[in-house]
PDB file of C-alpha atoms in Angstrom:
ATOM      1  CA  UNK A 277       9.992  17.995   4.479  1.00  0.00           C
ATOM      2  CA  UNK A 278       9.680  14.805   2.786  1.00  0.00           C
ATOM      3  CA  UNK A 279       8.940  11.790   5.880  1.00  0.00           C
ATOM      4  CA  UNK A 280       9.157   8.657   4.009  1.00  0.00           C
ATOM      5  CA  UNK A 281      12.058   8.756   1.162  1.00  0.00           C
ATOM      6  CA  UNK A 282      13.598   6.257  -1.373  1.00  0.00           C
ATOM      7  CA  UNK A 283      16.837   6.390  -3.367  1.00  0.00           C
ATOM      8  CA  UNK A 284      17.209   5.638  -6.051  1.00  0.00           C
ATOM      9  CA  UNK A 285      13.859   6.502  -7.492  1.00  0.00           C
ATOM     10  CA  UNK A 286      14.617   4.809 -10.774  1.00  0.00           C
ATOM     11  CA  UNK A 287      16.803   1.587 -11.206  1.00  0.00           C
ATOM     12  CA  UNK A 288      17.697  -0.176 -14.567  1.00  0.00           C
ATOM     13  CA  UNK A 289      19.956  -3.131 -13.872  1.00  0.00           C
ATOM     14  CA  UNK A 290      20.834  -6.246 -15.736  1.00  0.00           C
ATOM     15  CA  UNK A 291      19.987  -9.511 -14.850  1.00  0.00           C
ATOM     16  CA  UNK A 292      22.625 -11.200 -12.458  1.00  0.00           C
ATOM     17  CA  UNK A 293      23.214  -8.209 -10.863  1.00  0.00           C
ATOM     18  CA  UNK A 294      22.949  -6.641  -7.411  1.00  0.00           C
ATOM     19  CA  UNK A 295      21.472  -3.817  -6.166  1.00  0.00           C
ATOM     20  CA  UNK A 296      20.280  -1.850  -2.851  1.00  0.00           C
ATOM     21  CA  UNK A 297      17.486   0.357  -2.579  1.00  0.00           C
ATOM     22  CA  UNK A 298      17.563   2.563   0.822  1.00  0.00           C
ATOM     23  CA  UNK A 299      14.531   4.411   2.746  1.00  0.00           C
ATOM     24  CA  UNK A 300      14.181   6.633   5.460  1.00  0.00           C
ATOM     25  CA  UNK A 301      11.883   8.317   7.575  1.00  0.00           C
ATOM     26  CA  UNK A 302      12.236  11.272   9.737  1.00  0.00           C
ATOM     27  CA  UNK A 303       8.675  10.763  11.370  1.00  0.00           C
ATOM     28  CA  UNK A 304      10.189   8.747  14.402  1.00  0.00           C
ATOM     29  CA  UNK A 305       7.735   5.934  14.217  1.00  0.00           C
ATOM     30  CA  UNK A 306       8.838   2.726  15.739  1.00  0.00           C
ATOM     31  CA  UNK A 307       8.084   0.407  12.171  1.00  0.00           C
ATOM     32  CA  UNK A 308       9.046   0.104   9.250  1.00  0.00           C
ATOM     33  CA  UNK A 309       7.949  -2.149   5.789  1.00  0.00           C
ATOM     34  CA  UNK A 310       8.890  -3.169   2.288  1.00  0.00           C
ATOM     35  CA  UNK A 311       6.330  -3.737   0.001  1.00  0.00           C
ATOM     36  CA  UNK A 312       6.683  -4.901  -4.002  1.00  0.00           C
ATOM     37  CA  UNK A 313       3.844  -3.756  -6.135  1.00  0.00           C
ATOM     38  CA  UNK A 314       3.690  -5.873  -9.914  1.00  0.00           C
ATOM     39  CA  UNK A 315       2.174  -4.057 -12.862  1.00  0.00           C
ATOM     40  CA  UNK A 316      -1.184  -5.056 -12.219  1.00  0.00           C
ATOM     41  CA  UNK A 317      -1.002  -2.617  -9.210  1.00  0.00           C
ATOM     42  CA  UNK A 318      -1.322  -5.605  -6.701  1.00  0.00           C
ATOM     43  CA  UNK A 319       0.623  -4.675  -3.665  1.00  0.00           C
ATOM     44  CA  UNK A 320       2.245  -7.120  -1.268  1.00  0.00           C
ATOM     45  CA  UNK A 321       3.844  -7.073   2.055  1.00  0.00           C
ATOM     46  CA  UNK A 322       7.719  -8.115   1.896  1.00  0.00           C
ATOM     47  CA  UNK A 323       9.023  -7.642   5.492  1.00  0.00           C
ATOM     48  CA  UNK A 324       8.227  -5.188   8.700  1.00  0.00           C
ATOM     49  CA  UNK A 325      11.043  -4.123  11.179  1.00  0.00           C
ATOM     50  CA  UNK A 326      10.303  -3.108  14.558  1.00  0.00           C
ATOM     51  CA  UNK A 327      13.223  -0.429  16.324  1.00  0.00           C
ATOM     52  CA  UNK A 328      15.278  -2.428  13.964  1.00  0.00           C
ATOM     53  CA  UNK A 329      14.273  -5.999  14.458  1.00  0.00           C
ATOM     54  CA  UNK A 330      12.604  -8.110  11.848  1.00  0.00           C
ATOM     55  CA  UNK A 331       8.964  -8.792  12.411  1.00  0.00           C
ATOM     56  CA  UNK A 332       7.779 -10.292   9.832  1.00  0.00           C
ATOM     57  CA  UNK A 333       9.430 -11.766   6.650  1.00  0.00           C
ATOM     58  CA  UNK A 334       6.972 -12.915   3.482  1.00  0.00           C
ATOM     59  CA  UNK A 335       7.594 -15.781   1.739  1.00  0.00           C
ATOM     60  CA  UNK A 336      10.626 -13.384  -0.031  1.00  0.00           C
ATOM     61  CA  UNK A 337      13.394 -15.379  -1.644  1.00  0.00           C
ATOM     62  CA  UNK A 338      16.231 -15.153   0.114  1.00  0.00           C
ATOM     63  CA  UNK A 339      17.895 -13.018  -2.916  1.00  0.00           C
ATOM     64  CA  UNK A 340      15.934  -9.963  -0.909  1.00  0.00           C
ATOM     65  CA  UNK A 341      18.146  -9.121   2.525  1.00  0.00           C
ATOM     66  CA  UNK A 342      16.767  -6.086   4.161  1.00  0.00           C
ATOM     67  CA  UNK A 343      18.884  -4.166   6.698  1.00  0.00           C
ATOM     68  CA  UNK A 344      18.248  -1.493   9.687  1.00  0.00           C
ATOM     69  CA  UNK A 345      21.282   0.599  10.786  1.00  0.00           C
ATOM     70  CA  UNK A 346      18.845   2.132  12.786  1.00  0.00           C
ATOM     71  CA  UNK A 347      15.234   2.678  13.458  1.00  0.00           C
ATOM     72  CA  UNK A 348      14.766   5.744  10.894  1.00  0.00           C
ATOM     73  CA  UNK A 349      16.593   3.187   8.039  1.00  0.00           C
ATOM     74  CA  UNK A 350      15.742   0.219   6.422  1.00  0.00           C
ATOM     75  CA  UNK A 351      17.928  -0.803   3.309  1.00  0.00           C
ATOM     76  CA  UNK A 352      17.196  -3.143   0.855  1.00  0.00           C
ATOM     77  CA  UNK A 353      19.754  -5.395  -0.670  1.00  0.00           C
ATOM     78  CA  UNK A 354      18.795  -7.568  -4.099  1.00  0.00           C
ATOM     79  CA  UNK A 355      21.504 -10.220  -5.126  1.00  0.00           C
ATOM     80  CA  UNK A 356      21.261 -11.755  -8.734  1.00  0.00           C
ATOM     81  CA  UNK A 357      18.207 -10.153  -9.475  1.00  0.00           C
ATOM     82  CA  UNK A 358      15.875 -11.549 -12.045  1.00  0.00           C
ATOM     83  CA  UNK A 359      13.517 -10.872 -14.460  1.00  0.00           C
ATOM     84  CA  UNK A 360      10.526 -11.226 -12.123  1.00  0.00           C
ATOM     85  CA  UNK A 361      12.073  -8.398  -9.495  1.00  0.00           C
ATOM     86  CA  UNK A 362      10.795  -5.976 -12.328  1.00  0.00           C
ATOM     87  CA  UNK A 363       8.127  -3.811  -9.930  1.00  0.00           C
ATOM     88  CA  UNK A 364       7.594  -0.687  -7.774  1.00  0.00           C
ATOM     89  CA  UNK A 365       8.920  -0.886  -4.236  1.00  0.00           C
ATOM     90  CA  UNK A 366       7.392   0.841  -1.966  1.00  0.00           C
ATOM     91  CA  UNK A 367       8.771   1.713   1.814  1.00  0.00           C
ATOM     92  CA  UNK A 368       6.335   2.777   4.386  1.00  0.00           C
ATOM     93  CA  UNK A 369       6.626   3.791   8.734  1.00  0.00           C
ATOM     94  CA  UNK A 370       4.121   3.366  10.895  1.00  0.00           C
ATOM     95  CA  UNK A 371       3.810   4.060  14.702  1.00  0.00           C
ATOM     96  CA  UNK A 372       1.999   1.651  17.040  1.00  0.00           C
ATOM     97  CA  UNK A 373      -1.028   3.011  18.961  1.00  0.00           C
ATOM     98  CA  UNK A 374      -3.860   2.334  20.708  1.00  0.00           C
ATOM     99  CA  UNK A 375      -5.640   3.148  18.253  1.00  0.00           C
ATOM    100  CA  UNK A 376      -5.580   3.302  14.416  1.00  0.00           C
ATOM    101  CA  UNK A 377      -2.193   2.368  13.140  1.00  0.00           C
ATOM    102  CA  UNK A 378      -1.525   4.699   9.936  1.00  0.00           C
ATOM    103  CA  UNK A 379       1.461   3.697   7.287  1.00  0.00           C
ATOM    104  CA  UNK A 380       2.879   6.506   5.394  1.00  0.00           C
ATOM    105  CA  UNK A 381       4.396   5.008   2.004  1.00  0.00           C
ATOM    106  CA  UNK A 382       7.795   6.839   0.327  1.00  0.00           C
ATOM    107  CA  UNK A 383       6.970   7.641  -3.094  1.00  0.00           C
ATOM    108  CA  UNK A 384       8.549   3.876  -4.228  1.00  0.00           C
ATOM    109  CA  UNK A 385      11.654   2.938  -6.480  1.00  0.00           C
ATOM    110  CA  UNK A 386      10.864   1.551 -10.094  1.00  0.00           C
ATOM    111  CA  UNK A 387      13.342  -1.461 -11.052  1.00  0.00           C
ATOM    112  CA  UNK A 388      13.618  -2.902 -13.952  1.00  0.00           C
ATOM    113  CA  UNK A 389      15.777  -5.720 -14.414  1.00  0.00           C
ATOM    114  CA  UNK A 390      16.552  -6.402 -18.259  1.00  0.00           C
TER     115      UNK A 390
ATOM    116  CA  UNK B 403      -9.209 -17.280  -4.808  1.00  0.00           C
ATOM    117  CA  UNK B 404      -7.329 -14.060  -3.226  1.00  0.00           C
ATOM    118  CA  UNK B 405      -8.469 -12.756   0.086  1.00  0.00           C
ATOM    119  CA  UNK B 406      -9.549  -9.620  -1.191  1.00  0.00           C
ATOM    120  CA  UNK B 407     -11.116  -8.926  -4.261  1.00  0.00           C
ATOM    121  CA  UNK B 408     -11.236  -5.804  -6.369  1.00  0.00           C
ATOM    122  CA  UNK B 409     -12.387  -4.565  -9.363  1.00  0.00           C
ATOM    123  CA  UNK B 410      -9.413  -3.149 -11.495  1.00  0.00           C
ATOM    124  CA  UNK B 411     -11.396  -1.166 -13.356  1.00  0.00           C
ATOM    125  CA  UNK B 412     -10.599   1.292 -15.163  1.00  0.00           C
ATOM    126  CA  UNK B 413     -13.624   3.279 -14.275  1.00  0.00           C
ATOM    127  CA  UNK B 414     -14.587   6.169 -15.776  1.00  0.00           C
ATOM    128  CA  UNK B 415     -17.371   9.203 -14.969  1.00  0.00           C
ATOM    129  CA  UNK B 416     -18.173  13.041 -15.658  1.00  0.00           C
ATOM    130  CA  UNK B 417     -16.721  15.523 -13.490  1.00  0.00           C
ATOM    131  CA  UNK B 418     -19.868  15.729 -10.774  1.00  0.00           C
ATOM    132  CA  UNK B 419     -21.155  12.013 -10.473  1.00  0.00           C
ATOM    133  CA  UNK B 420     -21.001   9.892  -7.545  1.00  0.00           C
ATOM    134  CA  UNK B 421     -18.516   7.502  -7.363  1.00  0.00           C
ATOM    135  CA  UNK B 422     -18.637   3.814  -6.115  1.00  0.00           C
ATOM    136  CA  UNK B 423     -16.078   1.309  -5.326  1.00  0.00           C
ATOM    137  CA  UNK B 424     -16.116  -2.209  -3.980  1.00  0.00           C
ATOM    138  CA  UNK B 425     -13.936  -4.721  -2.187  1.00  0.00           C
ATOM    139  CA  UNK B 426     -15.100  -7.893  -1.108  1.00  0.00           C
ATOM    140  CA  UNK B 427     -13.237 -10.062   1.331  1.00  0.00           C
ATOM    141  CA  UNK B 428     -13.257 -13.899   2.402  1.00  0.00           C
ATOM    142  CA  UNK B 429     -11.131 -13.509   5.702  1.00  0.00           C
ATOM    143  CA  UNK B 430     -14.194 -12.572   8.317  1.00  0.00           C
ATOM    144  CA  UNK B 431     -11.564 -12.197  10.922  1.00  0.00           C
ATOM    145  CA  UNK B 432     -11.262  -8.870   9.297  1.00  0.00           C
ATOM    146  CA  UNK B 433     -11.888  -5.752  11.768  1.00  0.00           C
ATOM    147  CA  UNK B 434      -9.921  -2.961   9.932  1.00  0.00           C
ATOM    148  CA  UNK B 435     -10.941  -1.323   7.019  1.00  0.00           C
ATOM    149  CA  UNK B 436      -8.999   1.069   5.041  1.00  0.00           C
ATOM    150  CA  UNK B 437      -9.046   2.999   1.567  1.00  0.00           C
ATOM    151  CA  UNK B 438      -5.818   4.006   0.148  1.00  0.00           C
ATOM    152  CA  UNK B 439      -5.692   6.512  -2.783  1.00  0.00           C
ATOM    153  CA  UNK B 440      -2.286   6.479  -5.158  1.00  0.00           C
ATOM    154  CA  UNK B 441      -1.985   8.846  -7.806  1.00  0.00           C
ATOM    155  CA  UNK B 442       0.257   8.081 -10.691  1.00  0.00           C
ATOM    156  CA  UNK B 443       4.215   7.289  -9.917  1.00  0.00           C
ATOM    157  CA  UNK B 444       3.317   8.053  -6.211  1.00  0.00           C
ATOM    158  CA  UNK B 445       2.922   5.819  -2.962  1.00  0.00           C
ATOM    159  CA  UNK B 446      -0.566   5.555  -1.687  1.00  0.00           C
ATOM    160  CA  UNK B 447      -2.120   7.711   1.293  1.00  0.00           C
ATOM    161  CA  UNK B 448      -4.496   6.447   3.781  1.00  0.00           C
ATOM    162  CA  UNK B 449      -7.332   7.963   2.901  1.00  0.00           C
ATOM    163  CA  UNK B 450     -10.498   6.280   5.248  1.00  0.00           C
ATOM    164  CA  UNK B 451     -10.291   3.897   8.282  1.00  0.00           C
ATOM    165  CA  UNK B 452     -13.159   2.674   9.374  1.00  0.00           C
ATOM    166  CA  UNK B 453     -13.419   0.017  12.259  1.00  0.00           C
ATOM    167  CA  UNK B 454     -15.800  -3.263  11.806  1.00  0.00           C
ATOM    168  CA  UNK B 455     -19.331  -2.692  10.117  1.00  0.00           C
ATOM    169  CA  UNK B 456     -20.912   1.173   9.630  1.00  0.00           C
ATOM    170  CA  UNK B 457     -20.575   4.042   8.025  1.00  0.00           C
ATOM    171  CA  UNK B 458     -17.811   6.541   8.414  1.00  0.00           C
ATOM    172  CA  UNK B 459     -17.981  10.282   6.363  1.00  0.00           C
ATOM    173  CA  UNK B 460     -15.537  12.493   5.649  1.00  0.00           C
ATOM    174  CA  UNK B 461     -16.238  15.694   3.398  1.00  0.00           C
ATOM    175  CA  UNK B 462     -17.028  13.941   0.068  1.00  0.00           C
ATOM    176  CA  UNK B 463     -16.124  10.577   1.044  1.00  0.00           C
ATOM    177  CA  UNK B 464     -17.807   7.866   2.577  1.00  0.00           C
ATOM    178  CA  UNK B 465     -17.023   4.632   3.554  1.00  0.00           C
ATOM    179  CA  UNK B 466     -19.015   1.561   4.137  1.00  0.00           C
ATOM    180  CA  UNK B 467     -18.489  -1.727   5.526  1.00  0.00           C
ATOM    181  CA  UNK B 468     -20.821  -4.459   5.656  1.00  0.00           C
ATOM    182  CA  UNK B 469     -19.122  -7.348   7.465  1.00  0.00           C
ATOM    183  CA  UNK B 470     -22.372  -9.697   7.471  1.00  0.00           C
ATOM    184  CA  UNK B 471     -21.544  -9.766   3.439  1.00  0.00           C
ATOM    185  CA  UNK B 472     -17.378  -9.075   3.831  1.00  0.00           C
ATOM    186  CA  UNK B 473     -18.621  -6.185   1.860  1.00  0.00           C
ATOM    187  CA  UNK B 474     -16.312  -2.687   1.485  1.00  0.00           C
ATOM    188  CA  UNK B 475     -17.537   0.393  -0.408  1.00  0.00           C
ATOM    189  CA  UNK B 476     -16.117   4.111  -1.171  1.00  0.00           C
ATOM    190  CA  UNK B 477     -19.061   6.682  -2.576  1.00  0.00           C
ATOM    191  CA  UNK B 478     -17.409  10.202  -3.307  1.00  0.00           C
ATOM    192  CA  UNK B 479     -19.557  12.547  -3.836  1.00  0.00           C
ATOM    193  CA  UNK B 480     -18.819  15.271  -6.647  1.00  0.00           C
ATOM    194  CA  UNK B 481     -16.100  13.750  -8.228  1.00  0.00           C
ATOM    195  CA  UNK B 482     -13.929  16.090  -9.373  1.00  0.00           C
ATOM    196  CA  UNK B 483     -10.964  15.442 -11.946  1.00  0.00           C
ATOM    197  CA  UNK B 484      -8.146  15.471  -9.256  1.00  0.00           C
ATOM    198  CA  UNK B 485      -9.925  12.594  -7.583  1.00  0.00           C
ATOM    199  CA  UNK B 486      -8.662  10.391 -10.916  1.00  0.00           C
ATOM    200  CA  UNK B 487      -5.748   7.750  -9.081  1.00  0.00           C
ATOM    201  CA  UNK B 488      -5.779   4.464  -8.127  1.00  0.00           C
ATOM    202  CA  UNK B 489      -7.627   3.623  -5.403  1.00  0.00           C
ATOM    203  CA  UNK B 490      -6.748   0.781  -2.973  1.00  0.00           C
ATOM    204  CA  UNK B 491      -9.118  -1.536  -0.126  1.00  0.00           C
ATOM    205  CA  UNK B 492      -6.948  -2.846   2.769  1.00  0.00           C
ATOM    206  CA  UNK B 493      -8.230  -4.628   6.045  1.00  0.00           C
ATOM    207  CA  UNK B 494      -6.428  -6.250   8.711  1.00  0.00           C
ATOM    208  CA  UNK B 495      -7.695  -8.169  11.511  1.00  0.00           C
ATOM    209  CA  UNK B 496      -5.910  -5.734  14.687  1.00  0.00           C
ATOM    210  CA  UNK B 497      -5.346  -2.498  14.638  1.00  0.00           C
ATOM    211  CA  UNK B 498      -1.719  -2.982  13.883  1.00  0.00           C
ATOM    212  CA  UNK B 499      -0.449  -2.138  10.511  1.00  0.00           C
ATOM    213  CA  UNK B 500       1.893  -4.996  10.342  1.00  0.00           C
ATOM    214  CA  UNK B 501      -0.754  -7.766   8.537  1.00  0.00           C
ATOM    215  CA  UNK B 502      -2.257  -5.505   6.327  1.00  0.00           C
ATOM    216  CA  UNK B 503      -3.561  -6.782   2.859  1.00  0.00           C
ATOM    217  CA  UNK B 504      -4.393  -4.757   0.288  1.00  0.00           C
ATOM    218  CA  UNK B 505      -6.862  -5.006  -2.631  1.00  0.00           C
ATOM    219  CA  UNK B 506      -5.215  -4.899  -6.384  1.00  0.00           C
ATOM    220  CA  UNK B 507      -6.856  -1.191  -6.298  1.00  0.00           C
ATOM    221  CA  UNK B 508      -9.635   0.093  -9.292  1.00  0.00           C
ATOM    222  CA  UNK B 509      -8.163   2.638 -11.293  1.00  0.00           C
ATOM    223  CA  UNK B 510     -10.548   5.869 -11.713  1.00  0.00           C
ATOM    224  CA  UNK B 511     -10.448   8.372 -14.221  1.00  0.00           C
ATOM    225  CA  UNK B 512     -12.941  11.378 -13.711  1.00  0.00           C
ATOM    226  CA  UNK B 513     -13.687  13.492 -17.335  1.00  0.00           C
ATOM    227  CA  UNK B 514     -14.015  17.308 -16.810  1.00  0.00           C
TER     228      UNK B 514
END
């Protein structure tokens, strides 16, 4: 019963090329993010959906196009991808509360762009 | 300079010792701590949230905050070897997860 998952979760790809990476969660929480962590384990925020709206987009080139079909998806599409887009992505859900707001991360993709 | 600070380690102890890891922070609008832990070619799990300054304990974990000194710790107690991962500091200023920022995480390594 896995409730955050990424496909694929290894991409090789040449330079100039583009690629999607898609998540889902079957936790029925409201959000959803895409983070990029480098090789020095430093991991950034890259955009949050809310029921399928965008909420918050991070400095990302605009190479990076993420898409919601629905509130359980978000896809992420990479055009011309570069050298620098080498990294983990991670996906992540959370549900807004009251309270403490907990993200639960997919187990990321690995890209590496050569 | 970044707004949180971590040391990357790697860290290394004997199967038994007490563990401690630091974050400090320049943001002070920080309310919302949080320590991740990410084992190899995994995504990190929350695995402490702590609200402003105190103390918060959970079996062999603790976690600390010290906002006067935007100062985060995590002390585990009898480290054992599956407690070797990554371990990651993240605050935000609400409780909403959507402005979180994470530390660059201190890799730990416990010897048996």
């Amino acid at each position: 019963d896995t409730a955050v998952s990424q496909t694929p979760k290894y991409l090789v790809t040449q330079m100039g090329n583009d690629k999607s990476i898609k998540c889902e969660q079957n936790l029925g929480h409201d959000t959803m993010y895409w983070y990029k962590q480098d090789s020095k384990k430093f991991l950034k925020i890259m955009f949050s959906y809310n029921n399928k709206e965008l909420i918050i987009n991070e400095t990302v080139p605009n190479r990076f196009s993420p898409k919601s079909p629905d509130k359980a998806h978000l896809n992420l599409h990479i055009n011309s991808l570069e050298l620098g887009d080498s990294a983990v992505y991670f996906c992540a859900s959370s549900q807004p509360s009251g309270g403490s707001e907990t993200q639960y991360f997919g187990p990321g993709t690995r890209l590496l762009v050569l | 300079q970044k707004e949180v600070e971590q040391d990357p380690g790697p860290l290394s102890v004997p199967e038994g010792a007490i563990v401690s890891l630091n974050c400090t922070y320049s943001n002070s609008a920080f309310q919302y701590f949080m320590w991740y832990r990410q084992y190899s070619r995994k995504g990190p799990e929350l695995l402490m949230y702590t609200y402003s300054s105190g103390n918060k304990e959970d079996g062999r974990f603790t976690a600390q905050v010290d906002k006067s000194s935007k100062y985060i710790s995590l002390f585990i107690r009898d480290s054992q070897p599956s407690d070797s991962a990554t371990y990651l500091c993240a605050m935000t200023r609400d409780s909403s997860a959507s402005k979180i920022i994470f530390g660059s995480g201190t890799r730990l390594s416990i010897r048996p």
